[in-house]
Coordinates of C-alpha atoms in Angstrom, one line a residue:
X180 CA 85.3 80.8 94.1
X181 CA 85.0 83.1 97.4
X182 CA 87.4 86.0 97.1
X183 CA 88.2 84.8 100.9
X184 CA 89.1 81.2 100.2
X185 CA 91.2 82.7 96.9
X186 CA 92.9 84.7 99.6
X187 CA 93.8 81.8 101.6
X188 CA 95.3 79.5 98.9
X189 CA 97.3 82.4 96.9
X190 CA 99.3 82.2 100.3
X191 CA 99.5 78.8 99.8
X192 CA 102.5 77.2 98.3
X193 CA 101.7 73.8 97.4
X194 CA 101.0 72.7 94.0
X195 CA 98.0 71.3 94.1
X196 CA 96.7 75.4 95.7
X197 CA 98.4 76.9 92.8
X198 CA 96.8 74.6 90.6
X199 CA 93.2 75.7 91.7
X200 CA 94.0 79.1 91.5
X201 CA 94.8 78.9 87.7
X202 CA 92.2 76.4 87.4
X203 CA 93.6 73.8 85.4
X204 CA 95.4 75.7 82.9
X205 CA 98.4 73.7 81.8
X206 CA 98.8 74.8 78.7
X207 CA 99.8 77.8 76.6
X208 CA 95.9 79.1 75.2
X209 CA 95.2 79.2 71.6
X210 CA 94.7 82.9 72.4
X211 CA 97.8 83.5 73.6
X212 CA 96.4 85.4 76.5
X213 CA 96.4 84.8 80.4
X214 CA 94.0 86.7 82.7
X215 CA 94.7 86.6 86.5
X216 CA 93.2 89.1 87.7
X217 CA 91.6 89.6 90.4
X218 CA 92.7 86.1 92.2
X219 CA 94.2 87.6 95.1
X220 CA 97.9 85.8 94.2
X221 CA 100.7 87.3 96.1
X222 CA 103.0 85.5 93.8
X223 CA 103.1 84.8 90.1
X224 CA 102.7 80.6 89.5
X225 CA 106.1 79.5 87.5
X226 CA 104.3 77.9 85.8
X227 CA 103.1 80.6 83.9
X228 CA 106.3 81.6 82.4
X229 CA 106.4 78.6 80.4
X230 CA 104.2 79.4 78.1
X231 CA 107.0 82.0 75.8
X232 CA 104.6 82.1 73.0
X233 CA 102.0 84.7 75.4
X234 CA 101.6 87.7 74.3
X235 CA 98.8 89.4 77.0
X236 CA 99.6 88.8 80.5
X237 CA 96.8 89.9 83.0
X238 CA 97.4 90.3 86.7
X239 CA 95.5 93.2 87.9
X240 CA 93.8 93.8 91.1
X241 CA 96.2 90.9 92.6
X242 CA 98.6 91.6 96.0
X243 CA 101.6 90.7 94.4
X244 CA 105.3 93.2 95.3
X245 CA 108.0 91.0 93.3
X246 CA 107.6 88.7 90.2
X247 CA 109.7 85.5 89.3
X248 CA 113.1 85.8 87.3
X249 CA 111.4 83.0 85.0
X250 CA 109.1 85.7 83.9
X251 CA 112.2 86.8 81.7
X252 CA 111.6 84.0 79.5
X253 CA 108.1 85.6 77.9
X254 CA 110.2 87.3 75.4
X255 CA 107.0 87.6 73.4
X256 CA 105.0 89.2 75.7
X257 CA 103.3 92.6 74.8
X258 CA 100.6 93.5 77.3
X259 CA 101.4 93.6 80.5
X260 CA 99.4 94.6 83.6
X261 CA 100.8 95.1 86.7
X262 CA 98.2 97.7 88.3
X263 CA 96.3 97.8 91.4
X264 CA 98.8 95.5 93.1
X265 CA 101.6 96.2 96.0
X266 CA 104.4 97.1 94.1
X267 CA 107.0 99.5 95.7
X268 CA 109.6 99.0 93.1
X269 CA 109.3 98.2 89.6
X270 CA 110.8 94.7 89.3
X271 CA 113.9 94.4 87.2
X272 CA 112.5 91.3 85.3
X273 CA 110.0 93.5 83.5
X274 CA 112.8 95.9 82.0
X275 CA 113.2 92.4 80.2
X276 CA 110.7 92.1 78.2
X277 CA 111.9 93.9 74.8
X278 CA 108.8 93.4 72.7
X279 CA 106.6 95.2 75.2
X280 CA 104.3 97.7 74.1
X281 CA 101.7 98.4 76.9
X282 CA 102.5 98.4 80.5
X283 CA 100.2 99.2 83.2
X284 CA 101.6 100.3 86.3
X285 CA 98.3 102.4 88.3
X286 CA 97.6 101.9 91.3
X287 CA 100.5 100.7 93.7
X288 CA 103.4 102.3 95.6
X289 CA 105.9 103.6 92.9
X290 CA 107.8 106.2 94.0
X291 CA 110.2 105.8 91.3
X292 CA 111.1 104.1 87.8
X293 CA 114.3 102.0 87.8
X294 CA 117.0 103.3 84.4
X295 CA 116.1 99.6 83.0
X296 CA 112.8 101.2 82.0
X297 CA 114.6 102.8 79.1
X298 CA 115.6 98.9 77.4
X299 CA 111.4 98.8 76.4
X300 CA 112.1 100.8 73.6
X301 CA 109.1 99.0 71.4
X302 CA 106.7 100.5 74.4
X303 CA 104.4 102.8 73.3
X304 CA 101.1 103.3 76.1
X305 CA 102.8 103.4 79.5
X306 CA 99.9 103.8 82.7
X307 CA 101.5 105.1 86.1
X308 CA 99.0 106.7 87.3
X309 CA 97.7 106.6 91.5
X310 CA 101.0 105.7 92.6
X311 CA 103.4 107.9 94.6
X312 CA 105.6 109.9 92.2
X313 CA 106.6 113.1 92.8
X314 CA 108.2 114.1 89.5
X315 CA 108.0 112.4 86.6
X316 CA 111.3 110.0 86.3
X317 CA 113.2 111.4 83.4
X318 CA 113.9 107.3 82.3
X319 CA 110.5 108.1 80.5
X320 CA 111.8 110.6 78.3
X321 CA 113.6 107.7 76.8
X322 CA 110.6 105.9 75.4
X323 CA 110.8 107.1 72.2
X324 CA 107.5 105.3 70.3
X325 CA 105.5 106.3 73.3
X326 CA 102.2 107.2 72.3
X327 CA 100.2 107.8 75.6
X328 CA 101.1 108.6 79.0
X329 CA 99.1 108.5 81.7
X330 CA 100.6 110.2 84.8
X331 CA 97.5 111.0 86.9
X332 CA 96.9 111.3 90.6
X333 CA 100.0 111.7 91.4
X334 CA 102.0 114.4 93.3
X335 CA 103.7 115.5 90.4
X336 CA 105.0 119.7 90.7
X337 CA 106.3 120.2 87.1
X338 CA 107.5 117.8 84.1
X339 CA 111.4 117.7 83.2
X340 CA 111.8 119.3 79.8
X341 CA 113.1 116.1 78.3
X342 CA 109.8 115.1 78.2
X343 CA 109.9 117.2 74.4
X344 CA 112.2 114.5 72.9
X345 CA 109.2 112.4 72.9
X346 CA 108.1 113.1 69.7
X347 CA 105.5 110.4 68.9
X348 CA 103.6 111.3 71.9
X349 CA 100.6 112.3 71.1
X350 CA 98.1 111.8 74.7
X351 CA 99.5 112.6 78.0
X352 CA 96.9 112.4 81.0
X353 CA 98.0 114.7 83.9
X354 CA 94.7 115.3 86.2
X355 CA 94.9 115.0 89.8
X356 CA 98.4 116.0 90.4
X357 CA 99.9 119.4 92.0
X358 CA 100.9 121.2 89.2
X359 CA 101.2 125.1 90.2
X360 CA 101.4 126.0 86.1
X361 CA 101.1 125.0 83.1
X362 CA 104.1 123.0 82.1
X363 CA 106.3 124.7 79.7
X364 CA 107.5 121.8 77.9
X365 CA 103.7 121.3 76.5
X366 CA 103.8 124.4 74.9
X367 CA 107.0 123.1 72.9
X368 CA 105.3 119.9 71.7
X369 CA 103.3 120.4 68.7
X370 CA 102.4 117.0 67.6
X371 CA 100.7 116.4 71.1
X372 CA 96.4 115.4 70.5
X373 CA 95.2 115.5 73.9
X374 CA 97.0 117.4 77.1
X375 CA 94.5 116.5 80.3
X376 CA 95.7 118.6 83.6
X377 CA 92.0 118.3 85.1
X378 CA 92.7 118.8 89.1
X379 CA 95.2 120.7 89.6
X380 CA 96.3 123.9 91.4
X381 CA 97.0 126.1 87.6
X382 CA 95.9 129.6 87.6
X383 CA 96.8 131.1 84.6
X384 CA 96.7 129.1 81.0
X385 CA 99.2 130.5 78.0
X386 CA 97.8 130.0 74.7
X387 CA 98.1 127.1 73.3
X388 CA 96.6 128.1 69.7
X389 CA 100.3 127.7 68.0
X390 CA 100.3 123.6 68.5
X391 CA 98.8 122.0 65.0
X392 CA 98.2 118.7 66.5
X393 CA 96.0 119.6 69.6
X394 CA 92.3 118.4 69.6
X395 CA 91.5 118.4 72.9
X396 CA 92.4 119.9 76.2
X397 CA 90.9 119.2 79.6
X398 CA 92.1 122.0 82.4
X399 CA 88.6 121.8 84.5
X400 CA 89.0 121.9 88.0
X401 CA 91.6 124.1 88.0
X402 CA 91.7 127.6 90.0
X403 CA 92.2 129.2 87.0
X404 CA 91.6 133.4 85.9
X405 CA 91.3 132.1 82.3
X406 CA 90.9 129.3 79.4
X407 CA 93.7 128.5 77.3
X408 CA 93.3 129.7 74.0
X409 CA 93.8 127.3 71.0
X410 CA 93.6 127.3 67.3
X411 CA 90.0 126.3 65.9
X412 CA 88.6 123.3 66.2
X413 CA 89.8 122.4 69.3
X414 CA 87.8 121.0 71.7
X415 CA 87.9 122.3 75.6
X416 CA 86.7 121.1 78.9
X417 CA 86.4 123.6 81.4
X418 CA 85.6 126.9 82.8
X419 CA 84.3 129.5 79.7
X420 CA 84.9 126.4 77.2
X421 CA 81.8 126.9 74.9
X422 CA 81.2 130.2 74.3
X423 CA 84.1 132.5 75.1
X424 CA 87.9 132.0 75.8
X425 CA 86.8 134.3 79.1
X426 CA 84.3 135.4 81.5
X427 CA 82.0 137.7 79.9
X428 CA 81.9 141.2 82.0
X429 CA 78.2 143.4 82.1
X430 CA 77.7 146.4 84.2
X431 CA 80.9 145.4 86.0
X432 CA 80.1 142.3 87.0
X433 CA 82.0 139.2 85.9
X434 CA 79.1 135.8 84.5
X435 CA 81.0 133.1 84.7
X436 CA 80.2 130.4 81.9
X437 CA 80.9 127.3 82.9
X438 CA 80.5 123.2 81.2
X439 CA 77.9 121.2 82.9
X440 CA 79.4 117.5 81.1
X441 CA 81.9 115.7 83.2
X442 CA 85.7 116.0 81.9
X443 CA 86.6 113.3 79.6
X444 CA 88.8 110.6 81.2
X445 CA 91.2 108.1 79.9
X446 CA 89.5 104.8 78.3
X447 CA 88.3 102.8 81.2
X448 CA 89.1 99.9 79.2
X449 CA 93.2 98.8 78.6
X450 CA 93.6 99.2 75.3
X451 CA 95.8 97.3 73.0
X452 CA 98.7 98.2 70.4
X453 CA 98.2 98.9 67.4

């Protein structure tokens, strides 16, 4: 089906439309899994939210801003994907869904988080990245089983030092935003793995050698004077990484020693709880 003609009957009402956009799927699959991505909907078929046994519910790359009340009634529901869509608000419904454990919310017009966010208390990989936040809402600091955060390419300035009662937290992805320093509530978060503040505007690093649970840091693309230091073993992407935590100076003259691999990035692929 022509991504144009998919266009034309998402906006569509009638049944028989809706019907050949879900192409024929009536009833609840044995995998309990729906995938409607990509099918240029700018609302979610009812229908769908019949089926209470789902558990993954895909609607990426879609142009849908609101979702149904019905969609309260997937009580099982763990997977969620809502990114690369129109949303300007997180709708309400979603803060419904108690048994949620990944939610993906890139890509669309979120300037904020609404408090509900704090009744998905079972979440534990939440994905706001490339939407329009300028802080970081503190209704995060609530999730406590969080386990990943990804907060990237955003306009985020600094992180609210809440952020430290997330104590199962162990990967938080902060590239592209417009953080001046280092955030100080990192460096009071031992059992974090990964800390990613790739593009940003950062010029000086503290050590970071005193957190236990660190294994990799990625500060490249930063206009930084030095790399953080950290304990050994951990890995680092950027400038001076391999051989040196700084420049090396000869004959008064500063060699720079820079990483010719790309930074890591998040898994390009949604992963699913554990």
């Amino acid at each position: 089906m022509g991504n144009s003609l998919k266009a034309i009957l998402a906006f569509m009402p009638s049944n028989k439309c809706q019907k050949y956009l879900l192409e024929d799927l009536e009833e609840m699959p044995v995998d309990k899994m729906v995938d409607l991505s990509g099918r240029q909907m700018r609302r979610l078929p009812v229908h769908i939210c019949s089926f209470r046994e789902l558990v993954k519910l895909y609607l990426s790359d879609n142009n849908l801003n609101h979702l149904p009340p019905e969609l309260e009634q997937l009580q099982n529901l763990q997977i969620l994907a809502l990114d690369f869509n129109n949303f300007k608000a997180l709708p309400l419904v979603v803060c419904t869904l108690k048994q949620l454990c990944i939610l993906y919310l890139g890509n669309n017009k979120l300037c904020s988080l609404p408090l509900e966010l704090r009744l998905l208390q079972n979440l534990k990989t939440l994905w706001i990245e490339s939407n329009c936040l300028q802080y970081l809402p503190e209704v995060v600091c609530e999730l406590s089983l969080l386990k990943t955060l990804h907060a990237g390419s955003n306009a985020l300035r600094t992180l609210p030092p809440q952020l430290q009662r997330l104590q199962e937290l162990r990967t938080i992805w902060l590239s592209g935003n417009l953080l001046s320093e280092f955030p100080p509530v990192l460096l009071d978060m031992p059992f974090l793995e990964v800390i990613d503040v790739d593009r940003n505007s950062i010029q000086f690093f503290p050590s970071l050698a005193h957190l236990p649970g660190l294994k990799l840091v990625i500060y490249d693309h930063n206009p930084c004077r030095n790399a953080p230091k950290v304990a050994k073993g951990v890995r680092r992407v950027g400038r001076w990484s391999e051989e040196t935590p700084e420049p090396r100076k000869r004959s008064g003259a500063v060699i720079e020693i820079t990483l010719d691999e790309k930074p890591l990035l998040p898994p390009a692929t949604k992963s699913e709880p554990e």
